[in-house]
Amino acid sequence: MGECCPPMDLFRSEPMQLVQIIIPIESAHLTVSYLGDLGLLQFKDLNAEKSPFQRTYAAQIKRSAEMARKLRFFKDQMLKANLPSSKSKRQVDVNVDNLEVKLGEFEAELIEINSNSEKLQRSYNELIEYKLVLEKAGEFFHSAQSSAALQQRENESRHIGDESLDTPLLLEQEASTDPSKQVKLGFLTGLVPRGKSLAFERILFRATRGNVFLRQAVVENPVTDPVSGEKVEKNVFVVFYSGERAKNKILKICEAFGANRYSFPEDLGRQAQMITEVSGRISELKTTIDIGLLHQGSLLQNIGEHFEHWNLLVRKEKSIYHHLNMLSLDVTKKCLVAEGWSPIFASKQIQDALQRAAFDSNSQVGAIFQVLHTQEAPPTYFRTNKFTSSFQEIVEAYGVAKYQEANPAVYTIVTFPFLFAVMFGDWGHGICLLLATLYLIGRERKLSSQKLGDIMEMAFGGRYVILLMAIFSIYTGLIYNEFFSVPFELFGSSAYACRDLSCRDATTAGLIKVRPTYPFGLDPVWHGSRSELPFLNSLKMKMSILLGVVQMNLGIIISFFNARFFRSGVNVWFQFIPQIIFLNSLFGYLSVLIVMKWWTGSKADLYHVMIYMFLSPTDELGENQLFSGQRTVQLVLLLLAFVSVPWMLFPKPFILKKQHQDRHQGQSYALLENTEESLQVNSNHDAHGHGEFEFSEVFVHQMIHTIEFVLGAVSNTASYLRLWALSLAHSELSSVFYDKVLLLAWGFNNVIILIVGIIVFICATVGVLLLMETLSAFLHALRLHWVEFQNKFYEGDGYKFYPFSFALLDDEDE
């Protein structure tokens, strides 16, 4: 990298500057566009008091929003037609004005096509239903007519064969009936949804008091409803009624139940003719609809080839005018004034972009670039790559670092996967994680351009975090000597053997050393039995304390260098030094005892040592003594721990009070002028124009910090025991699945049982150990970093640098 782009520095955020740019109006659009291509300037809103409608370019934003609406309409139409947008090989540059006209024409044409298509489709669906009514109701009328003709023939034959004296009287009575008093029946036909057919029949019966005759025929296949356009299962119905009053009731009931009615001719010949005519019209409409769909598909395909280009152009245009609205108009109304934050290294690039914009827009006057001096806190900007970005996001999920604050992501790159591996340590499971991660990394380019699910998207985004987690898990698994909870003699035979059979698979008692020490990791024999606390678990527990003390000391040391960077001398002498002394007088001493016990092989009870260090500090240690003069050392450390508490509490508030008094007497300390404490104490008062110093507030604030650190040192150290607990749980679960599933299935000497056992073992390993346990260990490692580590030095009260960049538009919602 050249001078304009220095190497990345993750330890501190990039040095920032507040710049002012005076831009001629004729080149403003192109200037902001070039700055968006560069993506290294965060604009400040200089019109915050104005509403969006009062700003200079409100009309242009409304115009861009309208074009975006049309593009969303096109996208919806393409999704309905199953036509994905594809990038054309040749993208022709198009003017925004021409694009607006073109989008309007395409929208009008599509709306017209859709309107015609909907009308034709509705007519087509109505004809389909009409044809079904003609066929089903026609079958009913034909069968009824055949049945009536057959009954009439039977009646005629019966009259001929059974004539008597009573017959002429009946015939005369029938002949004398008044034709005007005969009741004429009417009927209605249509289709009703099958789910409503029973209720439809009941309501008809009740409304007409049973004076109707209803017949229904089931339509085998669902039909498309002309009104809703959805597939619905329906029945064809024919209802006979008497009188206009009954007809009106039936019509209202049909309307209420969503039943579509169709006219039906009584003449059988006319029925056949109607079926033929309807079938012909259906065929014609089908052809017309297909032609319309082809035309619509061709139009949408043409839009789809340019859609991505047009969409990006419109979004760029809207974004440009949105940022132009942040600029203030000069009093001459010939220039726009912009202010914003940029990294110092980007000054040359920004000035080059301004010169290119002035030249390309044929502006007679170039833009003026100048740096402003301000007391305002700059935004925080860390330049990251695809490897470090995931770790930076883990830190920023807790809080964004304030400007130039030490960045925990640098340490998180190593400590986070390592603490995860301490809990997840198994080189078999680590290999499985590694293979899954290598698959994601191998298909990185393809997967990055696809839309993945929420869980898959999260895993893909953290692929390099998982990669280090897997590598560290293999390493700690080799140290633990666990492969799916099974110890292996990878680096040679065990150094120990049983003196007799009584010690086999029992405890470590009875073992004798017969070979050289196991070269790497834990000797397989030290896994011990399941009935007593094995050596491996004791190792994990003590190692958790060591790691916790080391990381907490690292946090205090980082906080020390943070204070030196911000020139806070008070913090150095009256906060960090007593913190280091307090922490290491107790838990640092415990860590030293743990290491000495491992080194010397002593059987001293460290629990007894630490408890009676407080209860009886002057008593003899006896067999728990690890080195000569240990009692004296403990007395000194205990005294230092007690002294460090008031050391943290009292001096700092009084020194700050003295500094405040000296400043008001004209004696200022230039070195402490920008200290963190001074800013904290005076921030509330300076806003009101007063320099008052509230000693009580500062003292209470310091007392809270002191109590928090003292209690936190104990609770945080205990919190690191989760490393041991999670590692033990992971090992035990893995052992249960191995012993109670795989080995149990193997013992049946049955192929089917063995296959089932292997399948269950794989599912349990993947579902519980590789997914749930991975998530559990990840969350606990996250908590250790956020609470136990970062709270020693990280404030996280800054705000992130969000530059105006077209490259970030792809990540925004449309």
PDB file of N, CA, C and O in Angstrom, residues 434-479:
ATOM      1  N   LEU A 434     -13.839 -28.635  11.486  1.00  0.00           N
ATOM      2  CA  LEU A 434     -12.883 -28.151  10.488  1.00  0.00           C
ATOM      3  C   LEU A 434     -13.342 -28.501   9.078  1.00  0.00           C
ATOM      4  O   LEU A 434     -13.270 -27.666   8.162  1.00  0.00           O
ATOM      5  N   LEU A 435     -13.831 -29.719   8.877  1.00  0.00           N
ATOM      6  CA  LEU A 435     -14.293 -30.121   7.540  1.00  0.00           C
ATOM      7  C   LEU A 435     -15.486 -29.285   7.093  1.00  0.00           C
ATOM      8  O   LEU A 435     -15.564 -28.865   5.937  1.00  0.00           O
ATOM      9  N   ALA A 436     -16.430 -29.036   8.026  1.00  0.00           N
ATOM     10  CA  ALA A 436     -17.590 -28.207   7.684  1.00  0.00           C
ATOM     11  C   ALA A 436     -17.165 -26.792   7.326  1.00  0.00           C
ATOM     12  O   ALA A 436     -17.683 -26.191   6.371  1.00  0.00           O
ATOM     13  N   THR A 437     -16.189 -26.266   8.062  1.00  0.00           N
ATOM     14  CA  THR A 437     -15.729 -24.895   7.790  1.00  0.00           C
ATOM     15  C   THR A 437     -14.965 -24.821   6.481  1.00  0.00           C
ATOM     16  O   THR A 437     -15.119 -23.850   5.728  1.00  0.00           O
ATOM     17  N   LEU A 438     -14.141 -25.826   6.190  1.00  0.00           N
ATOM     18  CA  LEU A 438     -13.407 -25.832   4.922  1.00  0.00           C
ATOM     19  C   LEU A 438     -14.363 -25.892   3.734  1.00  0.00           C
ATOM     20  O   LEU A 438     -14.072 -25.335   2.666  1.00  0.00           O
ATOM     21  N   TYR A 439     -15.502 -26.559   3.911  1.00  0.00           N
ATOM     22  CA  TYR A 439     -16.505 -26.579   2.846  1.00  0.00           C
ATOM     23  C   TYR A 439     -17.054 -25.178   2.602  1.00  0.00           C
ATOM     24  O   TYR A 439     -17.190 -24.745   1.456  1.00  0.00           O
ATOM     25  N   LEU A 440     -17.353 -24.452   3.688  1.00  0.00           N
ATOM     26  CA  LEU A 440     -17.867 -23.079   3.542  1.00  0.00           C
ATOM     27  C   LEU A 440     -16.818 -22.171   2.911  1.00  0.00           C
ATOM     28  O   LEU A 440     -17.144 -21.337   2.049  1.00  0.00           O
ATOM     29  N   ILE A 441     -15.565 -22.320   3.322  1.00  0.00           N
ATOM     30  CA  ILE A 441     -14.509 -21.467   2.770  1.00  0.00           C
ATOM     31  C   ILE A 441     -14.229 -21.833   1.318  1.00  0.00           C
ATOM     32  O   ILE A 441     -13.980 -20.966   0.476  1.00  0.00           O
ATOM     33  N   GLY A 442     -14.282 -23.142   0.997  1.00  0.00           N
ATOM     34  CA  GLY A 442     -14.035 -23.566  -0.378  1.00  0.00           C
ATOM     35  C   GLY A 442     -15.083 -23.056  -1.346  1.00  0.00           C
ATOM     36  O   GLY A 442     -14.775 -22.761  -2.512  1.00  0.00           O
ATOM     37  N   ARG A 443     -16.326 -22.943  -0.891  1.00  0.00           N
ATOM     38  CA  ARG A 443     -17.404 -22.433  -1.746  1.00  0.00           C
ATOM     39  C   ARG A 443     -17.758 -20.993  -1.398  1.00  0.00           C
ATOM     40  O   ARG A 443     -18.896 -20.556  -1.576  1.00  0.00           O
ATOM     41  N   GLU A 444     -16.770 -20.277  -0.898  1.00  0.00           N
ATOM     42  CA  GLU A 444     -16.978 -18.915  -0.409  1.00  0.00           C
ATOM     43  C   GLU A 444     -17.534 -17.995  -1.482  1.00  0.00           C
ATOM     44  O   GLU A 444     -18.498 -17.256  -1.266  1.00  0.00           O
ATOM     45  N   ARG A 445     -16.942 -18.045  -2.676  1.00  0.00           N
ATOM     46  CA  ARG A 445     -17.360 -17.121  -3.736  1.00  0.00           C
ATOM     47  C   ARG A 445     -18.788 -17.408  -4.179  1.00  0.00           C
ATOM     48  O   ARG A 445     -19.571 -16.484  -4.409  1.00  0.00           O
ATOM     49  N   LYS A 446     -19.149 -18.681  -4.257  1.00  0.00           N
ATOM     50  CA  LYS A 446     -20.495 -19.040  -4.718  1.00  0.00           C
ATOM     51  C   LYS A 446     -21.542 -18.733  -3.648  1.00  0.00           C
ATOM     52  O   LYS A 446     -22.607 -18.190  -3.934  1.00  0.00           O
ATOM     53  N   LEU A 447     -21.229 -19.076  -2.392  1.00  0.00           N
ATOM     54  CA  LEU A 447     -22.205 -18.883  -1.321  1.00  0.00           C
ATOM     55  C   LEU A 447     -22.405 -17.411  -0.992  1.00  0.00           C
ATOM     56  O   LEU A 447     -23.483 -17.012  -0.541  1.00  0.00           O
ATOM     57  N   SER A 448     -21.376 -16.592  -1.192  1.00  0.00           N
ATOM     58  CA  SER A 448     -21.499 -15.172  -0.860  1.00  0.00           C
ATOM     59  C   SER A 448     -22.480 -14.451  -1.769  1.00  0.00           C
ATOM     60  O   SER A 448     -23.001 -13.402  -1.403  1.00  0.00           O
ATOM     61  N   SER A 449     -22.747 -15.004  -2.952  1.00  0.00           N
ATOM     62  CA  SER A 449     -23.679 -14.370  -3.883  1.00  0.00           C
ATOM     63  C   SER A 449     -25.084 -14.943  -3.783  1.00  0.00           C
ATOM     64  O   SER A 449     -25.963 -14.559  -4.537  1.00  0.00           O
ATOM     65  N   GLN A 450     -25.303 -15.890  -2.846  1.00  0.00           N
ATOM     66  CA  GLN A 450     -26.609 -16.518  -2.698  1.00  0.00           C
ATOM     67  C   GLN A 450     -27.286 -16.034  -1.426  1.00  0.00           C
ATOM     68  O   GLN A 450     -26.635 -15.563  -0.498  1.00  0.00           O
ATOM     69  N   LYS A 451     -28.611 -16.154  -1.412  1.00  0.00           N
ATOM     70  CA  LYS A 451     -29.375 -15.842  -0.211  1.00  0.00           C
ATOM     71  C   LYS A 451     -29.518 -17.124   0.606  1.00  0.00           C
ATOM     72  O   LYS A 451     -30.153 -18.078   0.187  1.00  0.00           O
ATOM     73  N   LEU A 452     -28.908 -17.126   1.779  1.00  0.00           N
ATOM     74  CA  LEU A 452     -28.934 -18.290   2.656  1.00  0.00           C
ATOM     75  C   LEU A 452     -29.946 -18.057   3.775  1.00  0.00           C
ATOM     76  O   LEU A 452     -30.411 -16.942   3.997  1.00  0.00           O
ATOM     77  N   GLY A 453     -30.284 -19.118   4.464  1.00  0.00           N
ATOM     78  CA  GLY A 453     -31.177 -18.976   5.611  1.00  0.00           C
ATOM     79  C   GLY A 453     -30.497 -18.232   6.749  1.00  0.00           C
ATOM     80  O   GLY A 453     -29.283 -17.986   6.724  1.00  0.00           O
ATOM     81  N   ASP A 454     -31.262 -17.877   7.774  1.00  0.00           N
ATOM     82  CA  ASP A 454     -30.721 -17.099   8.883  1.00  0.00           C
ATOM     83  C   ASP A 454     -29.571 -17.816   9.576  1.00  0.00           C
ATOM     84  O   ASP A 454     -28.518 -17.231   9.831  1.00  0.00           O
ATOM     85  N   ILE A 455     -29.761 -19.103   9.892  1.00  0.00           N
ATOM     86  CA  ILE A 455     -28.723 -19.855  10.603  1.00  0.00           C
ATOM     87  C   ILE A 455     -27.518 -20.077   9.702  1.00  0.00           C
ATOM     88  O   ILE A 455     -26.361 -19.901  10.116  1.00  0.00           O
ATOM     89  N   MET A 456     -27.767 -20.446   8.448  1.00  0.00           N
ATOM     90  CA  MET A 456     -26.661 -20.673   7.514  1.00  0.00           C
ATOM     91  C   MET A 456     -25.919 -19.377   7.226  1.00  0.00           C
ATOM     92  O   MET A 456     -24.688 -19.372   7.082  1.00  0.00           O
ATOM     93  N   GLU A 457     -26.651 -18.281   7.141  1.00  0.00           N
ATOM     94  CA  GLU A 457     -26.024 -16.976   6.906  1.00  0.00           C
ATOM     95  C   GLU A 457     -25.104 -16.602   8.066  1.00  0.00           C
ATOM     96  O   GLU A 457     -24.003 -16.078   7.858  1.00  0.00           O
ATOM     97  N   MET A 458     -25.534 -16.897   9.280  1.00  0.00           N
ATOM     98  CA  MET A 458     -24.725 -16.603  10.456  1.00  0.00           C
ATOM     99  C   MET A 458     -23.465 -17.476  10.481  1.00  0.00           C
ATOM    100  O   MET A 458     -22.364 -16.990  10.772  1.00  0.00           O
ATOM    101  N   ALA A 459     -23.621 -18.773  10.168  1.00  0.00           N
ATOM    102  CA  ALA A 459     -22.462 -19.673  10.141  1.00  0.00           C
ATOM    103  C   ALA A 459     -21.481 -19.268   9.045  1.00  0.00           C
ATOM    104  O   ALA A 459     -20.259 -19.290   9.248  1.00  0.00           O
ATOM    105  N   PHE A 460     -22.007 -18.884   7.872  1.00  0.00           N
ATOM    106  CA  PHE A 460     -21.125 -18.492   6.768  1.00  0.00           C
ATOM    107  C   PHE A 460     -20.391 -17.186   7.096  1.00  0.00           C
ATOM    108  O   PHE A 460     -19.205 -17.037   6.788  1.00  0.00           O
ATOM    109  N   GLY A 461     -21.085 -16.251   7.728  1.00  0.00           N
ATOM    110  CA  GLY A 461     -20.438 -14.997   8.091  1.00  0.00           C
ATOM    111  C   GLY A 461     -19.315 -15.188   9.091  1.00  0.00           C
ATOM    112  O   GLY A 461     -18.322 -14.453   9.073  1.00  0.00           O
ATOM    113  N   GLY A 462     -19.438 -16.178   9.975  1.00  0.00           N
ATOM    114  CA  GLY A 462     -18.400 -16.440  10.971  1.00  0.00           C
ATOM    115  C   GLY A 462     -17.529 -17.627  10.635  1.00  0.00           C
ATOM    116  O   GLY A 462     -17.002 -18.293  11.538  1.00  0.00           O
ATOM    117  N   ARG A 463     -17.360 -17.907   9.347  1.00  0.00           N
ATOM    118  CA  ARG A 463     -16.631 -19.102   8.923  1.00  0.00           C
ATOM    119  C   ARG A 463     -15.179 -19.096   9.398  1.00  0.00           C
ATOM    120  O   ARG A 463     -14.633 -20.145   9.764  1.00  0.00           O
ATOM    121  N   TYR A 464     -14.539 -17.928   9.430  1.00  0.00           N
ATOM    122  CA  TYR A 464     -13.148 -17.884   9.857  1.00  0.00           C
ATOM    123  C   TYR A 464     -13.031 -17.959  11.373  1.00  0.00           C
ATOM    124  O   TYR A 464     -12.028 -18.446  11.903  1.00  0.00           O
ATOM    125  N   VAL A 465     -14.041 -17.504  12.092  1.00  0.00           N
ATOM    126  CA  VAL A 465     -14.079 -17.716  13.538  1.00  0.00           C
ATOM    127  C   VAL A 465     -14.198 -19.207  13.828  1.00  0.00           C
ATOM    128  O   VAL A 465     -13.478 -19.759  14.673  1.00  0.00           O
ATOM    129  N   ILE A 466     -15.096 -19.881  13.125  1.00  0.00           N
ATOM    130  CA  ILE A 466     -15.288 -21.325  13.335  1.00  0.00           C
ATOM    131  C   ILE A 466     -14.041 -22.086  12.917  1.00  0.00           C
ATOM    132  O   ILE A 466     -13.697 -23.117  13.508  1.00  0.00           O
ATOM    133  N   LEU A 467     -13.338 -21.589  11.883  1.00  0.00           N
ATOM    134  CA  LEU A 467     -12.095 -22.245  11.450  1.00  0.00           C
ATOM    135  C   LEU A 467     -11.078 -22.261  12.590  1.00  0.00           C
ATOM    136  O   LEU A 467     -10.490 -23.315  12.897  1.00  0.00           O
ATOM    137  N   LEU A 468     -10.866 -21.113  13.231  1.00  0.00           N
ATOM    138  CA  LEU A 468      -9.922 -21.077  14.352  1.00  0.00           C
ATOM    139  C   LEU A 468     -10.443 -21.872  15.542  1.00  0.00           C
ATOM    140  O   LEU A 468      -9.664 -22.515  16.255  1.00  0.00           O
ATOM    141  N   MET A 469     -11.764 -21.836  15.761  1.00  0.00           N
ATOM    142  CA  MET A 469     -12.341 -22.640  16.834  1.00  0.00           C
ATOM    143  C   MET A 469     -12.066 -24.118  16.608  1.00  0.00           C
ATOM    144  O   MET A 469     -11.733 -24.850  17.552  1.00  0.00           O
ATOM    145  N   ALA A 470     -12.183 -24.575  15.361  1.00  0.00           N
ATOM    146  CA  ALA A 470     -11.936 -25.981  15.046  1.00  0.00           C
ATOM    147  C   ALA A 470     -10.461 -26.341  15.227  1.00  0.00           C
ATOM    148  O   ALA A 470     -10.123 -27.389  15.804  1.00  0.00           O
ATOM    149  N   ILE A 471      -9.564 -25.467  14.753  1.00  0.00           N
ATOM    150  CA  ILE A 471      -8.123 -25.743  14.873  1.00  0.00           C
ATOM    151  C   ILE A 471      -7.710 -25.794  16.339  1.00  0.00           C
ATOM    152  O   ILE A 471      -6.981 -26.702  16.776  1.00  0.00           O
ATOM    153  N   PHE A 472      -8.179 -24.826  17.133  1.00  0.00           N
ATOM    154  CA  PHE A 472      -7.847 -24.830  18.560  1.00  0.00           C
ATOM    155  C   PHE A 472      -8.474 -26.024  19.268  1.00  0.00           C
ATOM    156  O   PHE A 472      -7.895 -26.548  20.223  1.00  0.00           O
ATOM    157  N   SER A 473      -9.662 -26.457  18.819  1.00  0.00           N
ATOM    158  CA  SER A 473     -10.307 -27.621  19.438  1.00  0.00           C
ATOM    159  C   SER A 473      -9.504 -28.894  19.173  1.00  0.00           C
ATOM    160  O   SER A 473      -9.413 -29.770  20.045  1.00  0.00           O
ATOM    161  N   ILE A 474      -8.933 -28.997  17.983  1.00  0.00           N
ATOM    162  CA  ILE A 474      -8.070 -30.149  17.695  1.00  0.00           C
ATOM    163  C   ILE A 474      -6.843 -30.109  18.597  1.00  0.00           C
ATOM    164  O   ILE A 474      -6.418 -31.142  19.147  1.00  0.00           O
ATOM    165  N   TYR A 475      -6.282 -28.918  18.778  1.00  0.00           N
ATOM    166  CA  TYR A 475      -5.087 -28.780  19.625  1.00  0.00           C
ATOM    167  C   TYR A 475      -5.397 -29.150  21.080  1.00  0.00           C
ATOM    168  O   TYR A 475      -4.682 -29.961  21.690  1.00  0.00           O
ATOM    169  N   THR A 476      -6.458 -28.569  21.661  1.00  0.00           N
ATOM    170  CA  THR A 476      -6.791 -28.899  23.049  1.00  0.00           C
ATOM    171  C   THR A 476      -7.260 -30.343  23.171  1.00  0.00           C
ATOM    172  O   THR A 476      -7.040 -30.988  24.198  1.00  0.00           O
ATOM    173  N   GLY A 477      -7.909 -30.870  22.118  1.00  0.00           N
ATOM    174  CA  GLY A 477      -8.306 -32.272  22.146  1.00  0.00           C
ATOM    175  C   GLY A 477      -7.109 -33.204  22.192  1.00  0.00           C
ATOM    176  O   GLY A 477      -7.129 -34.237  22.875  1.00  0.00           O
ATOM    177  N   LEU A 478      -6.027 -32.839  21.491  1.00  0.00           N
ATOM    178  CA  LEU A 478      -4.800 -33.627  21.563  1.00  0.00           C
ATOM    179  C   LEU A 478      -4.158 -33.509  22.942  1.00  0.00           C
ATOM    180  O   LEU A 478      -3.565 -34.479  23.447  1.00  0.00           O
ATOM    181  N   ILE A 479      -4.262 -32.333  23.561  1.00  0.00           N
ATOM    182  CA  ILE A 479      -3.737 -32.186  24.921  1.00  0.00           C
ATOM    183  C   ILE A 479      -4.564 -33.020  25.898  1.00  0.00           C
ATOM    184  O   ILE A 479      -4.020 -33.726  26.753  1.00  0.00           O
TER     185      ILE A 479
END
